[in-house]
Amino acid sequence: MKISAMKNWLSACLFKNPQLPFILSNRVELIRDSNIRDAARLVSEIKNVVNLGQGLPEASAADLLKQAANNAIDLNYNQYSNTWGYPELRAAISRKMLHYNGIVANPETQITVTCGATEAINASLLAIINPGDEVIVFEPFYENYHPNIIIAGGTPRYVKLQAPYWNFSQSELANAFNSKTKAIIINTPHNPTGKVFSMAELTFIANLCKQHNVIAITDEIYEYMVYDGLKHISLATLPDMQDRVITVSGLSKTFSITGWRLGYVVASAKLTHAIRKIHDYLTLCAPSPMQIAAITALNLPDSFYIQMRDKYQALRDEMMAIATKANFKFVKPQGTYYLLTDCSHFNYASDRKLWEKLLYEHGLATVAGYCFYRPGIVSQNIRFCYAKSETTLQEANRRLLAFVTNEKPGTSSV
Ligand code: GLN
């Protein structure tokens, strides 16, 4: 049978023949396709698109790192690694955790290397969540958290980050904690808003976690992208928090190697033991040659991180200028490499509609904000990723100007 005929047959079986006993899991029915990855697939199919969508840096990885990865393959690091990550890599992560985050972590018992921060969060939730457990999430949230919690069998409980400054109400957060609360996910710097959680906010969260015996999972993947002199704070460094925080980070964003799939989890020995069991059965290990090359990455001097931060801060400023000219509204992001804008005044039925317009009529890929809210919420946000070259940003500028020239705020019929 030809491939196309096989595909037709398969889709006929799956979708048209009610006799076949294919019953999908409830969890699949509860989650939606990722808009970020949808957009990424579309972008790869459409010609001449300027891509400010999925959060990946346009700049290539440093030659030093590419060389290190090639060398690792030549040196035959091509088989499974230690399932928790090569000991040398865990040692390098341990040094980094102390130096940058101020967290003391034993590489033997407290650090696990995973396939990206994505697996790290999944494995952490699968290790601690039972059916019926609630997990608190600030909304808008990085779109993976909702499916991650559902896949683990938990129930997401949302607390609003209020536009335009993305603050949360202390009473709303305190009221979200209850006897079913097992965990809270904190993403700082925060995707998509660019918010960097302050010491006062983290202290408030830490006190609630202690009071209600709740575990915090922190997603700190943008930890080096913090601007305007602000400092990144790891929740695990707050008094009496180290044993109840699962700190997640990774190398994807910092070193422009999102495809290498390298993340890690730092947690108490007890939590790590549980997370390692799950990780082992989920993926066995992160890609071996990439792990070896990651040691070179983690040994880069502080100047590397400072230069990267300064570069992204300048790009943020440029993106803000471009978005302002195109009449998008926003509050200056404090971190990450995203700009989340309010597009309600353009009067589209939803941000998805505006996202389609930008993509199909102007060749500009962005991310529609609805994927950062629970299913069913109609939002009016467009996210731009500015980890891009000067040329790309200038072309985005041109296309956004072409878009806004034809817009009459308040009168769109879409
Ligand atoms: N975290 C990135 C984003 O928000 C990329 C996510 C992904 O597609 N894995 O766009």
Short mmCIF file of C-alpha atoms and ligand atoms in Angstrom, two decimals:
data_model
loop_
_atom_site.label_atom_id
_atom_site.label_comp_id
_atom_site.label_asym_id
_atom_site.label_seq_id
_atom_site.Cartn_x
_atom_site.Cartn_y
_atom_site.Cartn_z
CA MET A 1 0.00 0.00 0.00
CA LYS A 2 1.29 3.45 -0.86
CA ILE A 3 1.96 5.83 2.03
CA SER A 4 -0.86 8.18 1.02
CA ALA A 5 -3.33 5.28 0.75
CA MET A 6 -2.18 4.02 4.14
CA LYS A 7 -2.73 7.47 5.67
CA ASN A 8 -6.25 7.64 4.23
CA TRP A 9 -7.04 4.20 5.54
CA LEU A 10 -5.69 5.05 8.97
CA SER A 11 -7.60 8.30 9.22
CA ALA A 12 -10.78 6.56 8.03
CA CYS A 13 -10.34 3.99 10.76
CA LEU A 14 -9.57 6.47 13.47
CA PHE A 15 -12.15 9.09 12.76
CA LYS A 16 -14.98 7.53 10.78
CA ASN A 17 -15.46 4.01 12.00
CA PRO A 18 -17.30 4.05 15.30
CA GLN A 19 -16.93 0.28 15.59
CA LEU A 20 -13.24 0.46 16.32
CA PRO A 21 -12.56 0.39 20.03
CA PHE A 22 -10.22 3.39 20.13
CA ILE A 23 -11.09 5.27 23.24
CA LEU A 24 -8.81 8.17 24.05
CA SER A 25 -7.80 9.04 27.57
CA ASN A 26 -9.68 11.70 29.48
CA ARG A 27 -6.48 13.63 29.91
CA VAL A 28 -6.12 14.05 26.16
CA GLU A 29 -9.63 15.43 25.96
CA LEU A 30 -8.77 17.98 28.64
CA ILE A 31 -5.74 19.43 26.92
CA ARG A 32 -5.51 21.40 23.71
CA ASP A 33 -2.90 21.56 20.99
CA SER A 34 -0.11 23.95 21.72
CA ASN A 35 -0.53 27.26 19.92
CA ILE A 36 3.20 27.92 20.19
CA ARG A 37 4.11 24.67 18.47
CA ASP A 38 1.18 25.01 16.01
CA ALA A 39 2.54 28.34 14.97
CA ALA A 40 6.05 26.91 14.70
CA ARG A 41 4.82 24.21 12.31
CA LEU A 42 2.86 26.71 10.21
CA VAL A 43 5.83 29.04 10.03
CA SER A 44 7.97 26.26 8.66
CA GLU A 45 5.38 25.65 5.91
CA ILE A 46 4.72 29.25 4.87
CA LYS A 47 7.28 31.09 2.77
CA ASN A 48 8.83 34.37 3.79
CA VAL A 49 7.50 34.55 7.34
CA VAL A 50 9.17 36.73 9.93
CA ASN A 51 9.13 34.65 13.06
CA LEU A 52 8.59 36.34 16.41
CA GLY A 53 6.58 33.35 17.60
CA GLN A 54 8.02 30.35 19.41
CA GLY A 55 10.60 31.40 21.98
CA LEU A 56 13.82 30.39 20.36
CA PRO A 57 16.86 32.51 19.74
CA GLU A 58 17.72 33.25 16.12
CA ALA A 59 21.42 33.57 16.94
CA SER A 60 23.28 30.33 16.48
CA ALA A 61 24.96 28.58 19.38
CA ALA A 62 28.55 29.62 20.15
CA ASP A 63 31.18 27.87 17.97
CA LEU A 64 32.87 26.69 21.14
CA LEU A 65 29.75 24.76 22.10
CA LYS A 66 29.17 23.34 18.64
CA GLN A 67 32.77 22.15 18.65
CA ALA A 68 32.33 20.61 22.10
CA ALA A 69 29.25 18.70 20.89
CA ASN A 70 31.05 17.47 17.77
CA ASN A 71 34.02 16.40 19.88
CA ALA A 72 31.75 14.53 22.28
CA ILE A 73 30.30 12.54 19.38
CA ASP A 74 33.80 11.85 18.03
CA LEU A 75 34.86 10.75 21.49
CA ASN A 76 32.02 8.22 21.44
CA TYR A 77 29.69 9.74 23.98
CA ASN A 78 26.91 8.24 21.91
CA GLN A 79 25.30 5.73 24.23
CA TYR A 80 23.02 6.19 27.21
CA SER A 81 24.53 8.27 29.96
CA ASN A 82 24.05 7.76 33.67
CA THR A 83 20.27 8.18 33.81
CA TRP A 84 20.54 11.12 36.23
CA GLY A 85 23.10 12.88 34.02
CA TYR A 86 26.85 12.50 33.72
CA PRO A 87 28.46 13.09 37.14
CA GLU A 88 30.77 15.78 35.66
CA LEU A 89 27.74 17.67 34.34
CA ARG A 90 25.93 17.39 37.66
CA ALA A 91 29.05 18.71 39.37
CA ALA A 92 29.11 21.68 36.96
CA ILE A 93 25.40 22.36 37.64
CA SER A 94 26.08 22.18 41.37
CA ARG A 95 28.82 24.84 41.03
CA LYS A 96 26.51 27.03 38.94
CA MET A 97 23.66 26.68 41.45
CA LEU A 98 25.91 27.91 44.25
CA HIS A 99 27.57 30.65 42.22
CA TYR A 100 24.49 32.13 40.53
CA ASN A 101 21.46 31.01 42.52
CA GLY A 102 22.97 30.72 46.00
CA ILE A 103 21.65 27.16 46.37
CA VAL A 104 23.81 24.39 47.84
CA ALA A 105 23.02 21.15 45.98
CA ASN A 106 24.78 17.83 46.28
CA PRO A 107 25.32 16.55 42.71
CA GLU A 108 25.08 12.94 43.89
CA THR A 109 21.68 13.21 45.50
CA GLN A 110 20.01 16.48 44.54
CA ILE A 111 20.54 17.14 40.84
CA THR A 112 18.92 15.38 37.87
CA VAL A 113 19.59 16.22 34.22
CA THR A 114 16.45 16.03 32.06
CA CYS A 115 15.32 16.47 28.46
CA GLY A 116 14.77 20.19 28.78
CA ALA A 117 12.99 22.09 31.52
CA THR A 118 9.83 20.70 29.92
CA GLU A 119 10.58 17.18 31.08
CA ALA A 120 11.86 18.51 34.39
CA ILE A 121 8.47 20.06 35.17
CA ASN A 122 6.54 17.02 33.96
CA ALA A 123 8.70 14.64 35.99
CA SER A 124 8.43 16.85 39.08
CA LEU A 125 4.64 16.97 38.88
CA LEU A 126 4.36 13.25 38.18
CA ALA A 127 6.51 12.63 41.25
CA ILE A 128 4.33 14.57 43.67
CA ILE A 129 0.76 14.81 42.36
CA ASN A 130 -2.07 12.42 43.17
CA PRO A 131 -5.56 12.56 41.61
CA GLY A 132 -7.49 15.36 43.26
CA ASP A 133 -4.43 17.36 44.25
CA GLU A 134 -4.54 21.01 43.31
CA VAL A 135 -1.65 22.94 41.81
CA ILE A 136 -1.69 26.73 41.98
CA VAL A 137 -0.60 28.58 38.84
CA PHE A 138 -0.40 32.28 38.11
CA GLU A 139 -2.44 33.19 35.04
CA PRO A 140 -1.36 34.06 32.35
CA PHE A 141 1.03 31.11 32.48
CA TYR A 142 3.48 29.38 30.18
CA GLU A 143 1.13 27.23 28.13
CA ASN A 144 2.70 23.91 29.13
CA TYR A 145 1.69 24.14 32.79
CA HIS A 146 -1.98 23.42 32.23
CA PRO A 147 -1.37 20.17 30.28
CA ASN A 148 1.54 19.27 32.57
CA ILE A 149 -0.78 19.37 35.61
CA ILE A 150 -3.57 17.49 33.83
CA ILE A 151 -1.16 14.79 32.61
CA ALA A 152 -0.01 14.33 36.20
CA GLY A 153 -3.64 13.89 37.29
CA GLY A 154 -3.85 17.17 39.18
CA THR A 155 -6.26 20.08 39.05
CA PRO A 156 -4.94 23.52 38.13
CA ARG A 157 -6.07 26.38 40.35
CA TYR A 158 -5.49 29.80 38.86
CA VAL A 159 -4.49 33.05 40.50
CA LYS A 160 -4.55 36.17 38.33
CA LEU A 161 -1.55 38.26 37.44
CA GLN A 162 -3.36 41.52 36.90
CA ALA A 163 -2.63 43.62 33.84
CA PRO A 164 -0.98 45.94 33.19
CA TYR A 165 1.69 45.47 35.89
CA TRP A 166 1.08 41.74 36.44
CA ASN A 167 0.78 41.95 40.22
CA PHE A 168 -1.21 39.36 42.12
CA SER A 169 -3.69 40.00 44.89
CA GLN A 170 -2.36 38.64 48.19
CA SER A 171 -5.85 37.68 49.33
CA GLU A 172 -6.63 35.89 46.06
CA LEU A 173 -3.43 33.88 46.42
CA ALA A 174 -4.00 33.14 50.10
CA ASN A 175 -7.56 32.01 49.33
CA ALA A 176 -6.32 29.65 46.62
CA PHE A 177 -4.40 27.60 49.21
CA ASN A 178 -6.59 24.92 50.75
CA SER A 179 -6.37 21.38 52.07
CA LYS A 180 -6.10 19.96 48.53
CA THR A 181 -3.20 22.21 47.50
CA LYS A 182 -0.12 20.13 46.82
CA ALA A 183 2.06 22.50 44.85
CA ILE A 184 2.45 25.93 43.32
CA ILE A 185 4.32 26.68 40.11
CA ILE A 186 6.30 29.91 40.02
CA ASN A 187 7.93 31.04 36.82
CA THR A 188 10.39 33.88 37.32
CA PRO A 189 11.30 35.64 35.07
CA HIS A 190 7.80 35.00 33.82
CA ASN A 191 6.78 33.84 30.37
CA PRO A 192 4.79 35.50 28.76
CA THR A 193 4.62 38.74 30.80
CA GLY A 194 8.32 39.34 31.48
CA LYS A 195 7.55 39.87 35.18
CA VAL A 196 10.38 39.25 37.62
CA PHE A 197 9.03 38.23 41.02
CA SER A 198 10.27 40.50 43.81
CA MET A 199 11.64 39.44 47.19
CA ALA A 200 8.44 40.67 48.84
CA GLU A 201 6.27 38.58 46.52
CA LEU A 202 8.44 35.49 46.92
CA THR A 203 8.46 35.91 50.69
CA PHE A 204 4.68 36.06 50.72
CA ILE A 205 4.50 32.90 48.57
CA ALA A 206 7.12 31.12 50.73
CA ASN A 207 5.16 31.85 53.91
CA LEU A 208 1.98 30.39 52.39
CA CYS A 209 3.87 27.28 51.25
CA LYS A 210 5.23 26.76 54.76
CA GLN A 211 1.89 27.45 56.42
CA HIS A 212 0.03 24.95 54.18
CA ASN A 213 2.85 22.44 53.70
CA VAL A 214 2.93 22.97 49.95
CA ILE A 215 5.75 22.24 47.50
CA ALA A 216 6.88 24.99 45.13
CA ILE A 217 8.12 24.17 41.65
CA THR A 218 10.06 27.09 40.24
CA ASP A 219 10.68 27.39 36.52
CA GLU A 220 13.78 29.60 36.28
CA ILE A 221 14.67 28.97 32.64
CA TYR A 222 15.04 32.74 31.93
CA GLU A 223 17.12 33.34 35.08
CA TYR A 224 19.93 35.17 33.26
CA MET A 225 17.56 37.46 31.32
CA VAL A 226 16.78 40.02 34.01
CA TYR A 227 17.07 43.71 33.08
CA ASP A 228 17.44 47.23 34.42
CA GLY A 229 19.62 46.19 37.35
CA LEU A 230 17.02 43.82 38.83
CA LYS A 231 18.25 40.59 40.39
CA HIS A 232 16.95 37.08 39.85
CA ILE A 233 15.92 35.46 43.14
CA SER A 234 15.58 31.71 43.56
CA LEU A 235 12.74 30.83 45.92
CA ALA A 236 14.79 27.97 47.38
CA THR A 237 17.15 30.52 48.97
CA LEU A 238 14.45 31.97 51.21
CA PRO A 239 14.52 30.86 54.86
CA ASP A 240 13.44 27.24 55.40
CA MET A 241 12.45 26.79 51.77
CA GLN A 242 15.24 24.70 50.28
CA ASP A 243 13.62 21.36 51.10
CA ARG A 244 10.20 22.30 49.78
CA VAL A 245 11.29 23.91 46.50
CA ILE A 246 11.92 21.99 43.30
CA THR A 247 14.11 24.32 41.25
CA VAL A 248 13.94 23.79 37.50
CA SER A 249 16.18 25.36 34.91
CA GLY A 250 18.06 24.43 31.78
CA LEU A 251 20.56 25.45 29.15
CA SER A 252 18.24 26.03 26.18
CA LYS A 253 17.67 29.75 26.44
CA THR A 254 20.91 30.83 28.09
CA PHE A 255 23.15 29.18 25.52
CA SER A 256 20.82 29.30 22.46
CA ILE A 257 20.59 25.51 22.30
CA THR A 258 16.84 24.88 22.60
CA GLY A 259 17.13 21.78 20.39
CA TRP A 260 19.74 20.09 22.56
CA ARG A 261 17.05 19.35 25.15
CA LEU A 262 19.00 19.96 28.31
CA GLY A 263 17.28 20.88 31.54
CA TYR A 264 17.75 19.98 35.17
CA VAL A 265 15.95 19.68 38.48
CA VAL A 266 17.45 20.59 41.84
CA ALA A 267 15.57 19.37 44.90
CA SER A 268 16.01 17.73 48.29
CA ALA A 269 17.42 14.18 48.23
CA LYS A 270 13.99 12.76 49.03
CA LEU A 271 12.20 14.63 46.24
CA THR A 272 15.09 13.97 43.86
CA HIS A 273 14.83 10.24 44.48
CA ALA A 274 11.15 10.36 43.46
CA ILE A 275 11.76 12.63 40.45
CA ARG A 276 14.59 10.40 39.23
CA LYS A 277 12.32 7.36 39.24
CA ILE A 278 9.88 9.16 36.94
CA HIS A 279 12.60 10.66 34.75
CA ASP A 280 14.18 7.26 34.33
CA TYR A 281 10.97 5.76 32.95
CA LEU A 282 10.01 8.81 30.91
CA THR A 283 13.18 9.37 28.93
CA LEU A 284 15.98 7.32 30.51
CA CYS A 285 18.51 10.11 30.03
CA ALA A 286 19.11 13.43 28.29
CA PRO A 287 21.12 13.30 25.02
CA SER A 288 24.61 12.11 25.97
CA PRO A 289 26.92 14.12 23.66
CA MET A 290 24.96 17.28 24.44
CA GLN A 291 25.45 16.68 28.15
CA ILE A 292 29.20 16.53 27.65
CA ALA A 293 29.15 19.76 25.63
CA ALA A 294 27.03 21.35 28.36
CA ILE A 295 29.97 21.10 30.75
CA THR A 296 31.88 23.49 28.48
CA ALA A 297 28.86 25.82 28.46
CA LEU A 298 28.59 25.88 32.25
CA ASN A 299 32.29 26.68 32.57
CA LEU A 300 31.95 29.93 30.59
CA PRO A 301 32.98 33.02 32.56
CA ASP A 302 30.54 35.53 34.09
CA SER A 303 31.27 37.93 31.21
CA PHE A 304 29.36 35.60 28.85
CA TYR A 305 26.16 36.00 30.88
CA ILE A 306 26.57 39.75 31.26
CA GLN A 307 27.03 40.23 27.52
CA MET A 308 24.03 38.05 26.76
CA ARG A 309 21.85 39.96 29.21
CA ASP A 310 22.94 43.33 27.81
CA LYS A 311 22.26 42.15 24.28
CA TYR A 312 18.74 41.01 25.17
CA GLN A 313 18.02 44.19 27.12
CA ALA A 314 18.90 46.23 24.03
CA LEU A 315 16.68 43.99 21.88
CA ARG A 316 13.86 44.41 24.38
CA ASP A 317 14.17 48.17 24.05
CA GLU A 318 14.09 47.89 20.28
CA MET A 319 11.06 45.59 20.35
CA MET A 320 9.24 48.03 22.64
CA ALA A 321 9.95 50.86 20.19
CA ILE A 322 8.65 48.77 17.28
CA ALA A 323 5.50 47.72 19.16
CA THR A 324 4.84 51.31 20.26
CA LYS A 325 5.01 52.58 16.68
CA ALA A 326 2.54 49.86 15.70
CA ASN A 327 0.19 51.02 18.47
CA PHE A 328 0.37 47.90 20.66
CA LYS A 329 0.04 48.60 24.40
CA PHE A 330 2.26 47.05 27.05
CA VAL A 331 4.22 47.54 30.24
CA LYS A 332 7.99 47.24 30.04
CA PRO A 333 9.01 43.62 30.65
CA GLN A 334 11.61 43.15 33.40
CA GLY A 335 12.99 39.88 32.07
CA THR A 336 12.71 36.97 29.55
CA TYR A 337 12.90 37.61 25.81
CA TYR A 338 9.20 38.25 25.28
CA LEU A 339 7.00 41.29 25.01
CA LEU A 340 3.36 40.65 25.87
CA THR A 341 1.08 43.28 24.42
CA ASP A 342 -2.55 44.25 24.83
CA CYS A 343 -4.33 44.34 21.49
CA SER A 344 -7.90 44.86 22.70
CA HIS A 345 -8.15 48.33 21.08
CA PHE A 346 -7.70 46.79 17.63
CA ASN A 347 -11.12 45.28 18.19
CA TYR A 348 -10.68 41.74 16.97
CA ALA A 349 -13.01 39.11 18.32
CA SER A 350 -10.01 37.42 19.94
CA ASP A 351 -6.24 37.52 19.84
CA ARG A 352 -6.38 34.38 17.71
CA LYS A 353 -8.08 36.42 14.96
CA LEU A 354 -5.41 39.09 15.10
CA TRP A 355 -2.72 36.38 15.20
CA GLU A 356 -4.17 34.94 11.96
CA LYS A 357 -4.28 38.34 10.34
CA LEU A 358 -0.66 39.07 11.20
CA LEU A 359 0.45 35.66 9.99
CA TYR A 360 -1.57 35.24 6.81
CA GLU A 361 -1.82 38.82 5.60
CA HIS A 362 1.46 40.26 6.84
CA GLY A 363 3.73 37.24 7.10
CA LEU A 364 4.47 37.89 10.76
CA ALA A 365 4.40 35.00 13.23
CA THR A 366 3.64 35.83 16.86
CA VAL A 367 1.96 33.92 19.67
CA ALA A 368 -1.72 34.49 20.42
CA GLY A 369 -2.19 35.11 24.12
CA TYR A 370 -5.08 32.71 24.65
CA CYS A 371 -2.67 29.81 25.07
CA PHE A 372 -1.41 31.48 28.25
CA TYR A 373 -4.88 31.31 29.80
CA ARG A 374 -7.04 28.36 30.79
CA PRO A 375 -9.16 26.92 27.97
CA GLY A 376 -12.27 28.96 27.25
CA ILE A 377 -10.92 32.40 28.17
CA VAL A 378 -11.03 34.95 25.37
CA SER A 379 -7.89 37.03 25.68
CA GLN A 380 -6.53 40.02 23.84
CA ASN A 381 -2.78 39.62 23.99
CA ILE A 382 -0.14 39.14 21.35
CA ARG A 383 3.33 37.95 22.41
CA PHE A 384 6.43 38.91 20.47
CA CYS A 385 9.70 37.04 20.94
CA TYR A 386 12.59 39.44 20.40
CA ALA A 387 15.53 37.01 20.60
CA LYS A 388 16.12 37.87 16.97
CA SER A 389 18.62 39.51 14.65
CA GLU A 390 18.56 43.19 13.80
CA THR A 391 17.45 42.33 10.26
CA THR A 392 14.54 40.24 11.49
CA LEU A 393 13.37 42.92 13.92
CA GLN A 394 13.56 45.58 11.22
CA GLU A 395 11.49 43.44 8.85
CA ALA A 396 9.00 42.82 11.66
CA ASN A 397 8.88 46.59 12.14
CA ARG A 398 8.04 47.09 8.46
CA ARG A 399 5.30 44.46 8.54
CA LEU A 400 3.78 45.78 11.75
CA LEU A 401 3.69 49.27 10.29
CA ALA A 402 1.96 47.92 7.19
CA PHE A 403 -0.55 46.24 9.48
CA VAL A 404 -1.27 49.27 11.64
CA THR A 405 -1.57 51.62 8.69
CA ASN A 406 -4.64 49.69 7.59
CA GLU A 407 -6.14 49.42 11.06
CA LYS A 408 -8.67 51.82 12.39
CA PRO A 409 -8.81 51.05 16.10
CA GLY A 410 -12.34 50.47 17.23
CA THR A 411 -13.78 49.78 13.82
CA SER A 412 -12.48 46.39 12.77
CA SER A 413 -15.26 44.17 11.59
CA VAL A 414 -13.44 40.89 12.28
N1 GLN B 1 9.27 28.39 25.99
C1 GLN B 1 9.22 28.78 24.62
C2 GLN B 1 8.02 29.65 24.32
O1 GLN B 1 7.32 30.05 25.22
C3 GLN B 1 9.27 27.62 23.70
C4 GLN B 1 8.38 26.56 24.12
C5 GLN B 1 8.38 25.38 23.31
O2 GLN B 1 7.80 25.40 22.25
N2 GLN B 1 8.96 24.34 23.78
O3 GLN B 1 7.79 29.98 23.20
#
